[in-house]
Short mmCIF file of C-alpha atoms in Angstrom, two decimals:
data_model
loop_
_atom_site.label_atom_id
_atom_site.label_comp_id
_atom_site.label_asym_id
_atom_site.label_seq_id
_atom_site.Cartn_x
_atom_site.Cartn_y
_atom_site.Cartn_z
CA MET D 187 0.00 0.00 0.00
CA VAL D 188 1.29 3.49 -0.85
CA PRO D 189 1.91 5.56 2.31
CA ILE D 190 -0.56 8.43 2.67
CA ASP D 191 2.18 11.07 2.65
CA GLU D 192 3.52 9.69 -0.65
CA HIS D 193 0.14 9.42 -2.38
CA PRO D 194 0.64 10.11 -6.13
CA TRP D 195 -3.03 10.43 -7.20
CA PRO D 196 -5.60 13.06 -6.30
CA THR D 197 -8.23 11.55 -4.03
CA LEU D 198 -11.49 12.32 -2.30
CA GLY D 199 -10.34 9.99 0.46
CA PRO D 200 -9.53 12.65 3.10
CA GLN D 201 -12.98 14.20 2.67
CA VAL D 202 -14.70 10.81 2.89
CA CYS D 203 -12.69 9.90 6.01
CA ASP D 204 -13.63 13.19 7.66
CA TYR D 205 -17.28 12.62 6.78
CA ILE D 206 -17.24 9.13 8.30
CA GLU D 207 -15.62 10.31 11.53
CA ASN D 208 -17.85 13.39 11.84
CA TYR D 209 -21.22 11.77 11.12
CA LEU D 210 -21.10 7.97 11.41
CA VAL D 211 -20.88 5.48 14.26
CA TYR D 212 -19.82 1.90 14.81
CA GLY D 213 -22.30 -0.84 13.97
CA PRO D 214 -23.23 -3.97 15.96
CA GLY D 215 -20.58 -4.91 18.52
CA ASP D 216 -18.78 -3.61 21.57
CA LEU D 217 -18.50 -0.04 20.20
CA ARG D 218 -22.04 0.15 18.82
CA GLY D 219 -23.26 3.72 18.48
CA GLN D 220 -19.92 5.34 19.32
CA PRO D 221 -18.32 7.80 16.85
CA VAL D 222 -16.02 6.18 14.30
CA ARG D 223 -12.27 6.55 14.67
CA LEU D 224 -10.61 5.10 11.60
CA ASP D 225 -7.41 3.16 12.05
CA ASP D 226 -4.48 3.86 9.73
CA GLU D 227 -5.19 0.91 7.47
CA LYS D 228 -8.85 1.74 6.85
CA ARG D 229 -7.94 5.38 6.32
CA ALA D 230 -5.33 4.42 3.72
CA LEU D 231 -7.77 2.04 2.00
CA ILE D 232 -10.38 4.79 1.71
CA TRP D 233 -7.77 7.14 0.24
CA ARG D 234 -7.00 4.50 -2.40
CA MET D 235 -10.65 3.61 -3.08
CA TYR D 236 -11.47 7.23 -3.82
CA GLU D 237 -8.56 8.09 -6.11
CA VAL D 238 -9.58 10.15 -9.15
CA TYR D 239 -7.89 11.19 -12.37
CA PRO D 240 -6.03 14.53 -12.13
CA LYS D 241 -7.35 17.85 -13.41
CA ASP D 242 -5.30 17.78 -16.64
CA HIS D 243 -6.35 14.23 -17.57
CA PRO D 244 -9.04 13.49 -20.22
CA LEU D 245 -10.98 11.68 -17.46
CA ALA D 246 -10.40 14.47 -14.93
CA GLY D 247 -12.26 13.91 -11.68
CA ARG D 248 -13.65 10.51 -12.53
CA ARG D 249 -13.01 7.50 -10.30
CA ARG D 250 -9.82 5.60 -10.95
CA PHE D 251 -11.18 2.27 -9.71
CA LYS D 252 -14.43 0.67 -10.84
CA ARG D 253 -13.86 -2.51 -8.86
CA VAL D 254 -12.38 -2.70 -5.36
CA VAL D 255 -11.71 -6.07 -3.70
CA LEU D 256 -10.62 -6.22 -0.05
CA CYS D 257 -9.37 -9.61 1.17
CA LEU D 258 -8.93 -9.32 4.93
CA PRO D 259 -9.04 -11.83 7.82
CA LYS D 260 -12.02 -12.54 10.01
CA GLY D 261 -12.91 -9.97 12.66
CA VAL D 262 -11.14 -6.82 11.40
CA GLY D 263 -14.30 -4.87 10.51
CA LYS D 264 -14.31 -5.22 6.72
CA THR D 265 -18.12 -5.53 6.52
CA GLU D 266 -18.48 -2.48 8.77
CA LEU D 267 -16.12 -0.57 6.48
CA ALA D 268 -18.31 -1.51 3.50
CA ALA D 269 -21.35 -0.21 5.41
CA TRP D 270 -19.63 3.14 6.15
CA ILE D 271 -18.80 3.52 2.47
CA ALA D 272 -22.40 2.67 1.54
CA ALA D 273 -23.68 5.30 3.98
CA CYS D 274 -21.49 7.93 2.33
CA GLU D 275 -22.51 6.87 -1.17
CA LEU D 276 -26.18 7.15 -0.14
CA HIS D 277 -26.19 10.47 1.75
CA PRO D 278 -27.34 13.58 -0.15
CA GLU D 279 -24.39 15.67 1.06
CA ALA D 280 -21.44 13.26 1.29
CA PRO D 281 -18.29 14.11 -0.74
CA VAL D 282 -18.03 10.94 -2.87
CA ARG D 283 -17.81 12.32 -6.45
CA THR D 284 -15.71 15.11 -7.91
CA VAL D 285 -17.73 18.29 -8.43
CA GLY D 286 -14.86 20.78 -8.73
CA TRP D 287 -11.20 21.53 -8.03
CA THR D 288 -9.22 23.63 -5.58
CA ARG D 289 -6.51 26.03 -6.73
CA ASN D 290 -3.97 23.40 -5.76
CA GLY D 291 -5.56 20.84 -8.07
CA GLU D 292 -7.24 18.83 -5.34
CA PRO D 293 -10.73 17.44 -6.06
CA ILE D 294 -13.80 18.86 -4.31
CA GLY D 295 -16.34 16.21 -3.36
CA GLY D 296 -20.12 16.18 -3.68
CA PRO D 297 -22.97 13.64 -3.55
CA VAL D 298 -24.33 11.20 -6.10
CA THR D 299 -27.62 12.13 -7.77
CA ASP D 300 -30.39 9.56 -7.18
CA PRO D 301 -28.13 6.74 -5.93
CA TYR D 302 -29.19 3.11 -6.11
CA ILE D 303 -27.11 0.86 -3.86
CA PRO D 304 -27.71 -2.90 -3.69
CA LEU D 305 -25.92 -4.68 -0.85
CA VAL D 306 -25.80 -8.31 -1.88
CA ALA D 307 -25.17 -11.29 0.42
CA TYR D 308 -24.75 -14.96 -0.42
CA THR D 309 -27.98 -16.18 1.23
CA GLU D 310 -31.31 -14.65 2.13
CA GLU D 311 -30.57 -15.32 5.80
CA GLN D 312 -27.33 -13.35 5.59
CA SER D 313 -28.63 -10.44 3.50
CA ASP D 314 -29.83 -8.52 6.56
CA GLU D 315 -26.93 -9.55 8.80
CA LEU D 316 -23.91 -8.50 6.79
CA ALA D 317 -23.33 -5.10 5.12
CA TYR D 318 -27.01 -4.10 5.01
CA GLY D 319 -27.57 -4.98 8.65
CA ALA D 320 -24.51 -2.97 9.64
CA LEU D 321 -25.63 -0.02 7.49
CA LYS D 322 -29.10 -0.05 9.04
CA THR D 323 -27.73 0.01 12.60
CA ILE D 324 -25.14 2.66 11.77
CA LEU D 325 -27.68 5.05 10.26
CA GLU D 326 -30.30 4.42 12.96
CA GLU D 327 -27.83 5.40 15.67
CA SER D 328 -25.91 8.16 13.87
CA PRO D 329 -26.57 11.93 13.69
CA LEU D 330 -27.81 11.31 10.12
CA ARG D 331 -30.83 9.21 11.15
CA ASP D 332 -33.36 11.91 10.28
CA ASP D 333 -32.05 12.15 6.72
CA PHE D 334 -33.38 8.68 5.89
CA ASP D 335 -36.50 6.53 5.91
CA ILE D 336 -35.02 3.30 7.28
CA GLY D 337 -36.80 0.01 6.63
CA ILE D 338 -36.10 -3.69 7.07
CA GLU D 339 -35.08 -4.23 3.44
CA ARG D 340 -34.46 -0.72 2.11
CA ILE D 341 -33.14 2.65 3.26
CA MET D 342 -34.31 5.74 1.35
CA ARG D 343 -33.35 9.36 1.33
CA ARG D 344 -36.16 11.38 2.91
CA ARG D 345 -36.76 13.12 -0.40
CA GLY D 346 -37.11 9.73 -2.10
CA ASP D 347 -34.31 10.37 -4.61
CA GLY D 348 -32.06 7.46 -3.74
CA LYS D 349 -32.03 4.21 -1.80
CA ALA D 350 -29.98 1.26 -0.57
CA VAL D 351 -31.52 -2.22 -0.67
CA SER D 352 -30.79 -5.59 0.91
CA LEU D 353 -30.56 -8.43 -1.61
CA SER D 354 -29.62 -12.10 -1.56
CA THR D 355 -29.41 -12.21 -5.34
CA SER D 356 -28.18 -9.76 -7.95
CA PRO D 357 -30.17 -6.64 -8.89
CA SER D 358 -32.85 -7.24 -11.51
CA ALA D 359 -32.37 -5.92 -15.02
CA ARG D 360 -34.71 -3.03 -14.20
CA ASP D 361 -33.16 -2.02 -10.89
CA GLY D 362 -29.64 -2.99 -11.93
CA ALA D 363 -29.61 -0.35 -14.65
CA ARG D 364 -29.74 2.30 -11.91
CA THR D 365 -26.79 1.03 -9.86
CA THR D 366 -24.37 3.72 -8.66
CA PHE D 367 -22.53 1.71 -6.02
CA GLN D 368 -22.87 -1.87 -4.85
CA VAL D 369 -21.45 -4.21 -2.24
CA ALA D 370 -20.78 -7.92 -2.73
CA ASP D 371 -20.31 -9.31 0.78
CA GLU D 372 -18.36 -12.42 1.81
CA ILE D 373 -17.55 -13.42 -1.76
CA HIS D 374 -15.55 -16.45 -0.60
CA TRP D 375 -19.00 -18.05 -0.15
CA TRP D 376 -20.13 -17.11 -3.68
CA THR D 377 -19.58 -20.51 -5.27
CA SER D 378 -22.94 -21.63 -6.67
CA PRO D 379 -23.93 -21.06 -10.32
CA ARG D 380 -26.66 -18.68 -9.11
CA LEU D 381 -24.21 -16.48 -7.21
CA ARG D 382 -21.63 -16.56 -9.98
CA GLN D 383 -24.32 -15.38 -12.39
CA ALA D 384 -25.34 -12.73 -9.86
CA HIS D 385 -21.80 -11.39 -9.83
CA GLN D 386 -21.73 -11.22 -13.63
CA THR D 387 -24.97 -9.24 -13.57
CA MET D 388 -23.58 -6.85 -10.97
CA MET D 389 -20.43 -6.25 -13.01
CA ALA D 390 -22.49 -5.72 -16.17
CA ASN D 391 -24.49 -3.01 -14.40
CA LEU D 392 -21.46 -0.79 -13.77
CA PRO D 393 -21.31 0.92 -17.19
CA LYS D 394 -25.01 1.79 -17.28
CA ARG D 395 -24.89 5.15 -15.46
CA LYS D 396 -21.81 6.90 -16.77
CA LEU D 397 -22.51 10.25 -15.11
CA ALA D 398 -22.87 8.58 -11.71
CA ASP D 399 -19.40 6.96 -12.08
CA PRO D 400 -20.58 3.62 -10.54
CA TRP D 401 -18.33 1.14 -8.78
CA ILE D 402 -18.42 -2.09 -6.78
CA LEU D 403 -16.85 -2.98 -3.44
CA GLU D 404 -16.27 -6.68 -2.73
CA VAL D 405 -15.18 -7.90 0.70
CA THR D 406 -13.92 -11.35 1.57
CA THR D 407 -11.73 -13.57 3.68
CA ALA D 408 -9.22 -15.86 1.98
CA PRO D 409 -11.26 -18.44 0.03
CA GLU D 410 -10.87 -22.19 0.01
CA PRO D 411 -8.68 -22.91 -3.03
CA GLY D 412 -10.52 -24.71 -5.79
CA ALA D 413 -13.98 -24.11 -4.39
CA GLY D 414 -14.83 -22.01 -7.43
CA SER D 415 -15.70 -18.84 -5.52
CA ILE D 416 -15.80 -15.29 -6.83
CA ALA D 417 -13.09 -14.48 -4.28
CA GLU D 418 -10.78 -17.08 -5.79
CA ASP D 419 -11.48 -15.70 -9.26
CA ALA D 420 -10.62 -12.21 -8.02
CA ILE D 421 -7.31 -13.39 -6.57
CA GLU D 422 -6.34 -15.15 -9.79
CA TYR D 423 -7.32 -12.08 -11.83
CA ALA D 424 -5.21 -9.85 -9.59
CA ARG D 425 -2.29 -12.26 -9.94
CA ALA D 426 -2.64 -12.15 -13.72
CA ILE D 427 -2.51 -8.34 -13.66
CA HIS D 428 0.48 -8.36 -11.31
CA SER D 429 2.37 -10.78 -13.57
CA GLY D 430 1.56 -8.82 -16.71
CA LYS D 431 -0.69 -11.51 -18.22
CA ALA D 432 -3.69 -9.16 -18.02
CA LYS D 433 -4.15 -5.40 -17.91
CA ASP D 434 -6.84 -3.61 -15.94
CA SER D 435 -6.31 -0.11 -14.56
CA HIS D 436 -9.77 -0.12 -12.95
CA LEU D 437 -9.14 -2.83 -10.32
CA PHE D 438 -7.87 -2.12 -6.81
CA PHE D 439 -7.12 -5.39 -5.03
CA TYR D 440 -5.88 -5.48 -1.44
CA TRP D 441 -4.94 -8.69 0.35
CA ARG D 442 -3.27 -8.80 3.75
CA PHE D 443 -2.16 -12.13 5.17
CA ALA D 444 0.40 -13.66 7.49
CA ASP D 445 3.66 -14.60 5.80
CA GLU D 446 4.08 -18.37 5.53
CA GLU D 447 7.61 -18.08 6.96
CA HIS D 448 6.19 -17.86 10.50
CA ASP D 449 6.87 -20.98 12.57
CA LEU D 450 3.33 -21.87 13.59
CA GLU D 451 4.52 -24.65 15.87
CA THR D 452 5.81 -22.12 18.41
CA ASP D 453 3.82 -19.69 20.56
CA LYS D 454 6.00 -16.84 19.34
CA GLY D 455 5.47 -17.78 15.71
CA ILE D 456 1.68 -18.14 15.83
CA ARG D 457 1.35 -14.90 17.78
CA ALA D 458 3.50 -13.05 15.26
CA ALA D 459 1.43 -14.49 12.40
CA VAL D 460 -1.87 -13.40 13.96
CA ILE D 461 -0.52 -9.89 14.59
CA GLU D 462 0.76 -9.57 11.03
CA ALA D 463 -2.54 -10.73 9.58
CA SER D 464 -4.44 -8.32 11.84
CA GLY D 465 -2.62 -5.23 10.65
CA ALA D 466 -3.82 -2.09 12.42
CA ALA D 467 -6.63 -4.13 14.00
CA ALA D 468 -4.02 -5.87 16.19
CA SER D 469 -4.32 -2.93 18.59
CA TRP D 470 -7.90 -3.91 19.46
CA ARG D 471 -8.24 -7.60 18.48
CA ASP D 472 -8.06 -10.21 21.23
CA ILE D 473 -4.80 -11.75 20.07
CA ASP D 474 -4.58 -14.06 23.10
CA ALA D 475 -8.00 -15.56 22.40
CA ILE D 476 -7.18 -16.14 18.73
CA VAL D 477 -3.88 -17.81 19.61
CA SER D 478 -5.69 -20.05 22.08
CA PHE D 479 -7.93 -21.30 19.24
CA TRP D 480 -4.81 -22.47 17.42
CA GLN D 481 -3.54 -24.27 20.51
CA ASP D 482 -6.84 -26.12 21.01
CA PRO D 483 -6.26 -29.70 19.70
CA THR D 484 -9.80 -29.82 18.26
CA THR D 485 -9.23 -26.79 16.00
CA ASP D 486 -9.25 -27.33 12.24
CA ARG D 487 -5.89 -25.70 11.56
CA GLN D 488 -6.43 -25.35 7.82
CA TYR D 489 -9.63 -23.41 8.52
CA PHE D 490 -7.84 -21.32 11.18
CA ARG D 491 -5.15 -20.35 8.70
CA ARG D 492 -7.73 -19.25 6.15
CA VAL D 493 -9.97 -17.16 8.40
CA TRP D 494 -7.55 -15.82 11.03
CA LEU D 495 -4.28 -15.64 9.07
CA ASN D 496 -5.99 -15.02 5.71
CA GLN D 497 -3.80 -17.57 3.96
CA LEU D 498 -4.74 -19.57 0.89
CA VAL D 499 -4.52 -23.15 2.13
CA LYS D 500 -6.18 -26.42 1.20
CA GLY D 501 -9.39 -27.06 3.10
CA GLY D 502 -9.36 -29.80 5.68
CA GLN D 503 -11.71 -31.98 3.58
CA GLN D 504 -10.24 -31.12 0.19
CA ALA D 505 -8.69 -34.13 -1.52
CA PHE D 506 -6.03 -32.27 -3.48
CA ASN D 507 -3.79 -29.27 -2.87
CA VAL D 508 -5.30 -26.83 -5.36
CA GLU D 509 -2.80 -24.03 -4.71
CA ARG D 510 0.01 -26.46 -5.49
CA TRP D 511 -1.91 -27.57 -8.58
CA ARG D 512 -2.12 -23.96 -9.77
CA GLU D 513 1.64 -23.59 -9.33
CA LEU D 514 2.18 -26.47 -11.75
CA ALA D 515 0.35 -24.79 -14.65
CA THR D 516 2.37 -23.93 -17.74
CA ASP D 517 1.61 -21.91 -20.87
CA LYS D 518 3.83 -24.14 -23.03
CA SER D 519 2.44 -27.52 -24.00
CA PRO D 520 5.10 -30.16 -24.74
CA VAL D 521 2.61 -32.27 -26.71
CA LYS D 522 3.03 -32.85 -30.46
CA ASP D 523 1.01 -34.86 -32.95
CA GLY D 524 1.94 -38.52 -32.74
CA ASP D 525 3.14 -38.35 -29.13
CA LEU D 526 2.32 -41.11 -26.68
CA ILE D 527 -0.61 -40.16 -24.42
CA THR D 528 -3.09 -41.72 -22.03
CA ILE D 529 -6.75 -40.79 -21.62
CA GLY D 530 -9.03 -40.78 -18.59
CA PHE D 531 -12.81 -40.80 -19.01
CA ASP D 532 -15.45 -40.33 -16.32
CA GLY D 533 -19.03 -39.21 -16.30
CA SER D 534 -22.72 -39.74 -16.58
CA GLN D 535 -25.08 -39.42 -19.53
CA PHE D 536 -27.81 -37.61 -17.61
CA HIS D 537 -28.14 -34.72 -15.11
CA ASP D 538 -24.42 -34.48 -14.20
CA ALA D 539 -21.20 -34.11 -16.19
CA THR D 540 -18.77 -36.07 -18.37
CA ALA D 541 -15.05 -35.32 -18.72
CA ILE D 542 -12.06 -36.42 -20.79
CA VAL D 543 -8.53 -35.67 -19.55
CA CYS D 544 -5.31 -36.58 -21.38
CA THR D 545 -1.77 -37.05 -20.08
CA HIS D 546 1.44 -36.75 -22.10
CA VAL D 547 3.32 -39.89 -21.11
CA GLU D 548 6.84 -38.49 -21.54
CA SER D 549 6.38 -35.22 -19.58
CA GLY D 550 3.42 -35.86 -17.28
CA TYR D 551 1.57 -32.87 -18.77
CA GLN D 552 -2.25 -33.00 -18.50
CA TRP D 553 -4.99 -31.16 -20.35
CA LEU D 554 -8.77 -31.19 -20.38
CA ALA D 555 -9.83 -32.52 -23.78
CA GLY D 556 -13.58 -32.31 -23.17
CA LEU D 557 -16.11 -31.40 -20.51
CA TRP D 558 -19.89 -31.47 -20.74
CA GLU D 559 -21.78 -30.18 -17.68
CA CYS D 560 -25.51 -30.07 -17.11
CA PRO D 561 -26.60 -26.39 -17.33
CA MET D 562 -28.21 -24.92 -14.24
CA GLY D 563 -31.99 -25.43 -14.24
CA GLN D 564 -31.97 -28.21 -16.86
CA GLU D 565 -31.39 -31.16 -14.53
CA SER D 566 -34.68 -32.86 -15.43
CA ASP D 567 -34.16 -33.25 -19.17
CA TRP D 568 -30.48 -32.65 -20.00
CA GLN D 569 -28.35 -35.34 -21.61
CA VAL D 570 -24.67 -35.40 -22.51
CA PRO D 571 -24.26 -35.04 -26.31
CA ALA D 572 -22.75 -38.50 -26.80
CA ASP D 573 -21.88 -37.86 -30.46
CA ASP D 574 -19.77 -34.85 -29.41
CA VAL D 575 -17.99 -37.01 -26.82
CA ASP D 576 -17.34 -39.64 -29.47
CA ALA D 577 -15.96 -37.00 -31.84
CA VAL D 578 -13.44 -35.81 -29.24
CA ILE D 579 -12.24 -39.36 -28.59
CA ALA D 580 -11.94 -40.05 -32.33
CA ASP D 581 -9.87 -36.90 -32.74
CA LEU D 582 -7.52 -37.92 -29.91
CA PHE D 583 -6.95 -41.38 -31.36
CA GLU D 584 -6.34 -39.83 -34.79
CA HIS D 585 -3.76 -37.27 -33.68
CA TYR D 586 -1.90 -39.11 -30.91
CA ASP D 587 -0.50 -42.51 -30.09
CA VAL D 588 -2.93 -43.52 -27.35
CA TRP D 589 -1.37 -46.13 -25.05
CA ARG D 590 -4.50 -46.67 -22.97
CA MET D 591 -7.84 -45.02 -22.32
CA TYR D 592 -9.12 -45.86 -18.85
CA VAL D 593 -12.90 -45.53 -18.77
CA ASP D 594 -15.24 -45.70 -15.80
CA PRO D 595 -17.96 -47.58 -17.71
CA PRO D 596 -21.31 -47.01 -15.90
CA TYR D 597 -23.87 -45.42 -18.27
CA TRP D 598 -21.39 -45.68 -21.17
CA GLN D 599 -21.12 -49.47 -21.62
CA SER D 600 -22.42 -49.51 -25.20
CA TRP D 601 -20.06 -46.72 -26.18
CA VAL D 602 -17.14 -48.47 -24.46
CA ALA D 603 -17.89 -51.57 -26.51
CA SER D 604 -17.97 -49.44 -29.65
CA TRP D 605 -14.61 -47.80 -28.82
CA GLN D 606 -13.08 -51.19 -28.05
CA GLY D 607 -14.25 -52.47 -31.41
CA ARG D 608 -12.86 -49.38 -33.15
CA TYR D 609 -9.53 -48.97 -31.33
CA GLY D 610 -8.93 -52.38 -29.73
CA GLU D 611 -9.67 -53.94 -26.37
CA THR D 612 -6.04 -53.44 -25.34
CA LYS D 613 -6.38 -49.69 -25.86
CA VAL D 614 -9.78 -49.02 -24.28
CA ILE D 615 -9.90 -50.46 -20.77
CA GLU D 616 -12.83 -50.58 -18.38
CA TRP D 617 -11.49 -49.13 -15.11
CA TRP D 618 -14.20 -49.36 -12.46
CA THR D 619 -13.85 -46.56 -9.92
CA ASN D 620 -16.09 -48.40 -7.44
CA ARG D 621 -13.21 -50.76 -6.60
CA ARG D 622 -12.33 -49.08 -3.33
CA LYS D 623 -8.77 -50.22 -2.76
CA GLN D 624 -7.61 -49.77 -6.36
CA MET D 625 -9.28 -46.36 -6.51
CA ALA D 626 -7.73 -45.27 -3.21
CA TYR D 627 -4.23 -46.14 -4.43
CA ALA D 628 -4.83 -44.29 -7.71
CA LEU D 629 -5.98 -41.19 -5.80
CA GLU D 630 -2.95 -41.30 -3.50
CA ASN D 631 -0.69 -41.67 -6.54
CA PHE D 632 -2.24 -38.58 -8.16
CA ALA D 633 -2.16 -36.48 -4.96
CA THR D 634 1.50 -37.38 -4.38
CA ALA D 635 2.40 -36.44 -7.95
CA ILE D 636 0.88 -33.00 -7.35
CA GLU D 637 2.74 -32.45 -4.08
CA GLU D 638 6.04 -33.60 -5.59
CA GLY D 639 5.60 -31.52 -8.75
CA ARG D 640 5.83 -34.50 -11.09
CA ILE D 641 2.73 -33.38 -12.97
CA SER D 642 2.05 -30.27 -15.03
CA HIS D 643 -1.05 -29.01 -16.79
CA SER D 644 -2.58 -26.40 -19.09
CA GLY D 645 -4.06 -24.26 -16.31
CA ASP D 646 -7.63 -24.90 -17.47
CA GLU D 647 -9.94 -23.23 -14.94
CA GLN D 648 -12.65 -25.87 -15.36
CA LEU D 649 -10.25 -28.65 -14.44
CA ILE D 650 -8.99 -26.59 -11.49
CA ARG D 651 -12.57 -26.13 -10.34
CA HIS D 652 -13.35 -29.86 -10.46
CA ILE D 653 -10.13 -30.75 -8.63
CA GLY D 654 -10.96 -28.18 -5.96
CA ASN D 655 -14.48 -29.55 -5.60
CA ALA D 656 -13.26 -33.07 -4.75
CA ARG D 657 -13.73 -33.89 -1.08
CA ARG D 658 -11.76 -36.56 0.73
CA HIS D 659 -13.66 -39.45 2.31
CA ASP D 660 -11.52 -41.66 4.55
CA LEU D 661 -12.10 -45.41 4.53
CA PRO D 662 -11.70 -47.80 7.47
CA GLN D 663 -9.04 -49.71 5.51
CA ARG D 664 -5.37 -48.77 5.67
CA ASP D 665 -2.47 -49.26 3.29
CA ASP D 666 0.59 -51.43 3.96
CA GLU D 667 2.24 -48.58 5.87
CA GLY D 668 -0.77 -48.00 8.13
CA ARG D 669 -2.04 -44.84 6.43
CA PRO D 670 -5.80 -44.47 5.90
CA LEU D 671 -7.10 -45.11 2.41
CA TRP D 672 -9.51 -42.53 1.00
CA LEU D 673 -11.84 -41.85 -1.89
CA ILE D 674 -13.23 -38.64 -3.37
CA ARG D 675 -16.79 -37.42 -3.57
CA LYS D 676 -18.77 -34.21 -3.91
CA GLU D 677 -19.49 -32.14 -0.81
CA ARG D 678 -23.00 -33.63 -0.92
CA HIS D 679 -24.94 -35.88 -3.26
CA ASP D 680 -26.98 -33.08 -4.88
CA SER D 681 -24.15 -30.54 -5.00
CA PRO D 682 -23.86 -28.51 -8.22
CA HIS D 683 -20.06 -28.60 -7.79
CA LYS D 684 -18.86 -31.33 -10.14
CA ILE D 685 -15.78 -33.54 -9.74
CA ASP D 686 -15.91 -35.62 -12.95
CA ALA D 687 -12.89 -33.89 -14.53
CA ALA D 688 -10.88 -34.58 -11.35
CA MET D 689 -11.75 -38.26 -11.59
CA ALA D 690 -10.84 -38.31 -15.29
CA ALA D 691 -7.49 -36.69 -14.45
CA VAL D 692 -6.82 -39.41 -11.84
CA LEU D 693 -7.64 -42.17 -14.34
CA SER D 694 -5.47 -40.58 -17.00
CA TRP D 695 -2.57 -40.26 -14.56
CA GLU D 696 -3.01 -43.86 -13.42
CA ALA D 697 -2.84 -44.96 -17.05
CA ARG D 698 0.32 -42.90 -17.49
CA THR D 699 1.86 -44.52 -14.40
CA ASP D 700 1.09 -47.95 -15.84
CA ALA D 701 2.57 -46.91 -19.19
CA ILE D 702 5.85 -45.86 -17.57
CA ALA D 703 5.98 -49.09 -15.56
CA ALA D 704 5.40 -51.12 -18.74
CA GLY D 705 8.26 -49.39 -20.57
CA ALA D 706 5.89 -47.88 -23.14
CA LEU D 707 8.16 -44.93 -23.96
CA GLU D 708 11.15 -47.16 -24.66
CA GLU D 709 9.05 -49.40 -26.86
CA GLN D 710 7.66 -46.43 -28.79
CA GLU D 711 11.16 -45.09 -29.38
CA ALA D 712 12.22 -48.52 -30.64
CA GLY D 713 9.26 -48.55 -33.04
CA LEU D 714 7.62 -51.53 -31.41
CA PHE D 715 3.91 -52.18 -31.20
CA VAL D 716 2.87 -51.72 -27.59
CA LEU D 717 0.26 -54.08 -26.19
#
């Protein structure tokens, strides 16, 4: 973060900070109703959020950032900060848009005309408890209470020319066109197709009121890697911008977390990590209580690291290390026509998904060759386009030397028979995933390859999503070394979060392992026919 005294951009931030401290109060909690005193971090964030283009710029006075994402640990007041910003954006006299300039070239702030502010939560139950609930309490107990008509689901200016609303879904097309500012709360929970579509709608609403200079504020804690959340998407997008793979001058992304160099096995190390993750909030957070959670033997330490240290770590029930998987992505495919590959196939013909994943035998590089997922809302009558699946498989056999295709056969038996007749029974193998012990060893083999970096992949986001969705289910059986065997499954039977591509990747990798063990590469190089 740029220090305030070295700030290179003009900003309305000082005026907004003054407005918050002069007119607003704390929301629900120990300081409820008391005047706000911004800590240094929140003050600096507001300065950045309200940067504008300088007076001599073609976009003079307009907001620099259209999208602001704050990734902060649990319990540092990020939802309350979003509510303070919403209160300023709603008030008829708050200095949130540039209306003029001082002689020194500093912007002069004024209000938004007829603001429409949706505050969107991930469930209906949470919509009144997160940012909207905080906003309602703040305004009810602040000196500004008489400026608003405050209701359970909406807060209006007394004159009726502007309102904030509580939503558990995205704004409708009608209301969304009027958006001037919006809050997406707890976006690490935004994983379902409905919420992902809601976020797209919210982003699409930003350009619709140019004069109002609309923007969105998203707040989150570190997401569970691979869960497919909007928060995870935001982190990956910010990484792409940071690395130069993408360009976006309208995104401000802020993520504070504890450095992974802290020794969490010592009291000194865990305390230092909590303090670092807390930032300015360390002066008022109960550090001792948080540290005691870590020391409790019943604590899920992966969860603790995500919510209290704000670190991206594999969830306790996740089967595979998705962050490690992301690290193994490469832009350069080593695969050429005629190369030796293996194929994994898993899926269903109705209601679910079907996936094909290939592995380059020589390098261990994987890519998603095909994925067909049931669209949301079509579960009752959707069917995988089997001819399209067949076309992908035919193309793979035409362009590569396929050593084996391991197929989980349920629902595809007739097609498996057809492929065996076309390509040979030694090439197309029925590999039943319901064989618990064999499946458990294949899963362990794949997970170990990820951890050891023996596998690489194309970086396909759909494959990453399926791998992240896979949940570990321990079995009563143990391997020869006494370690528990485990399988993978969805988080629940009716979950919309698919894992078929993950299973196909495991089968493809298992086939590759068998190919290496059989000396397939040496035989190919010698020009021998491989059985």
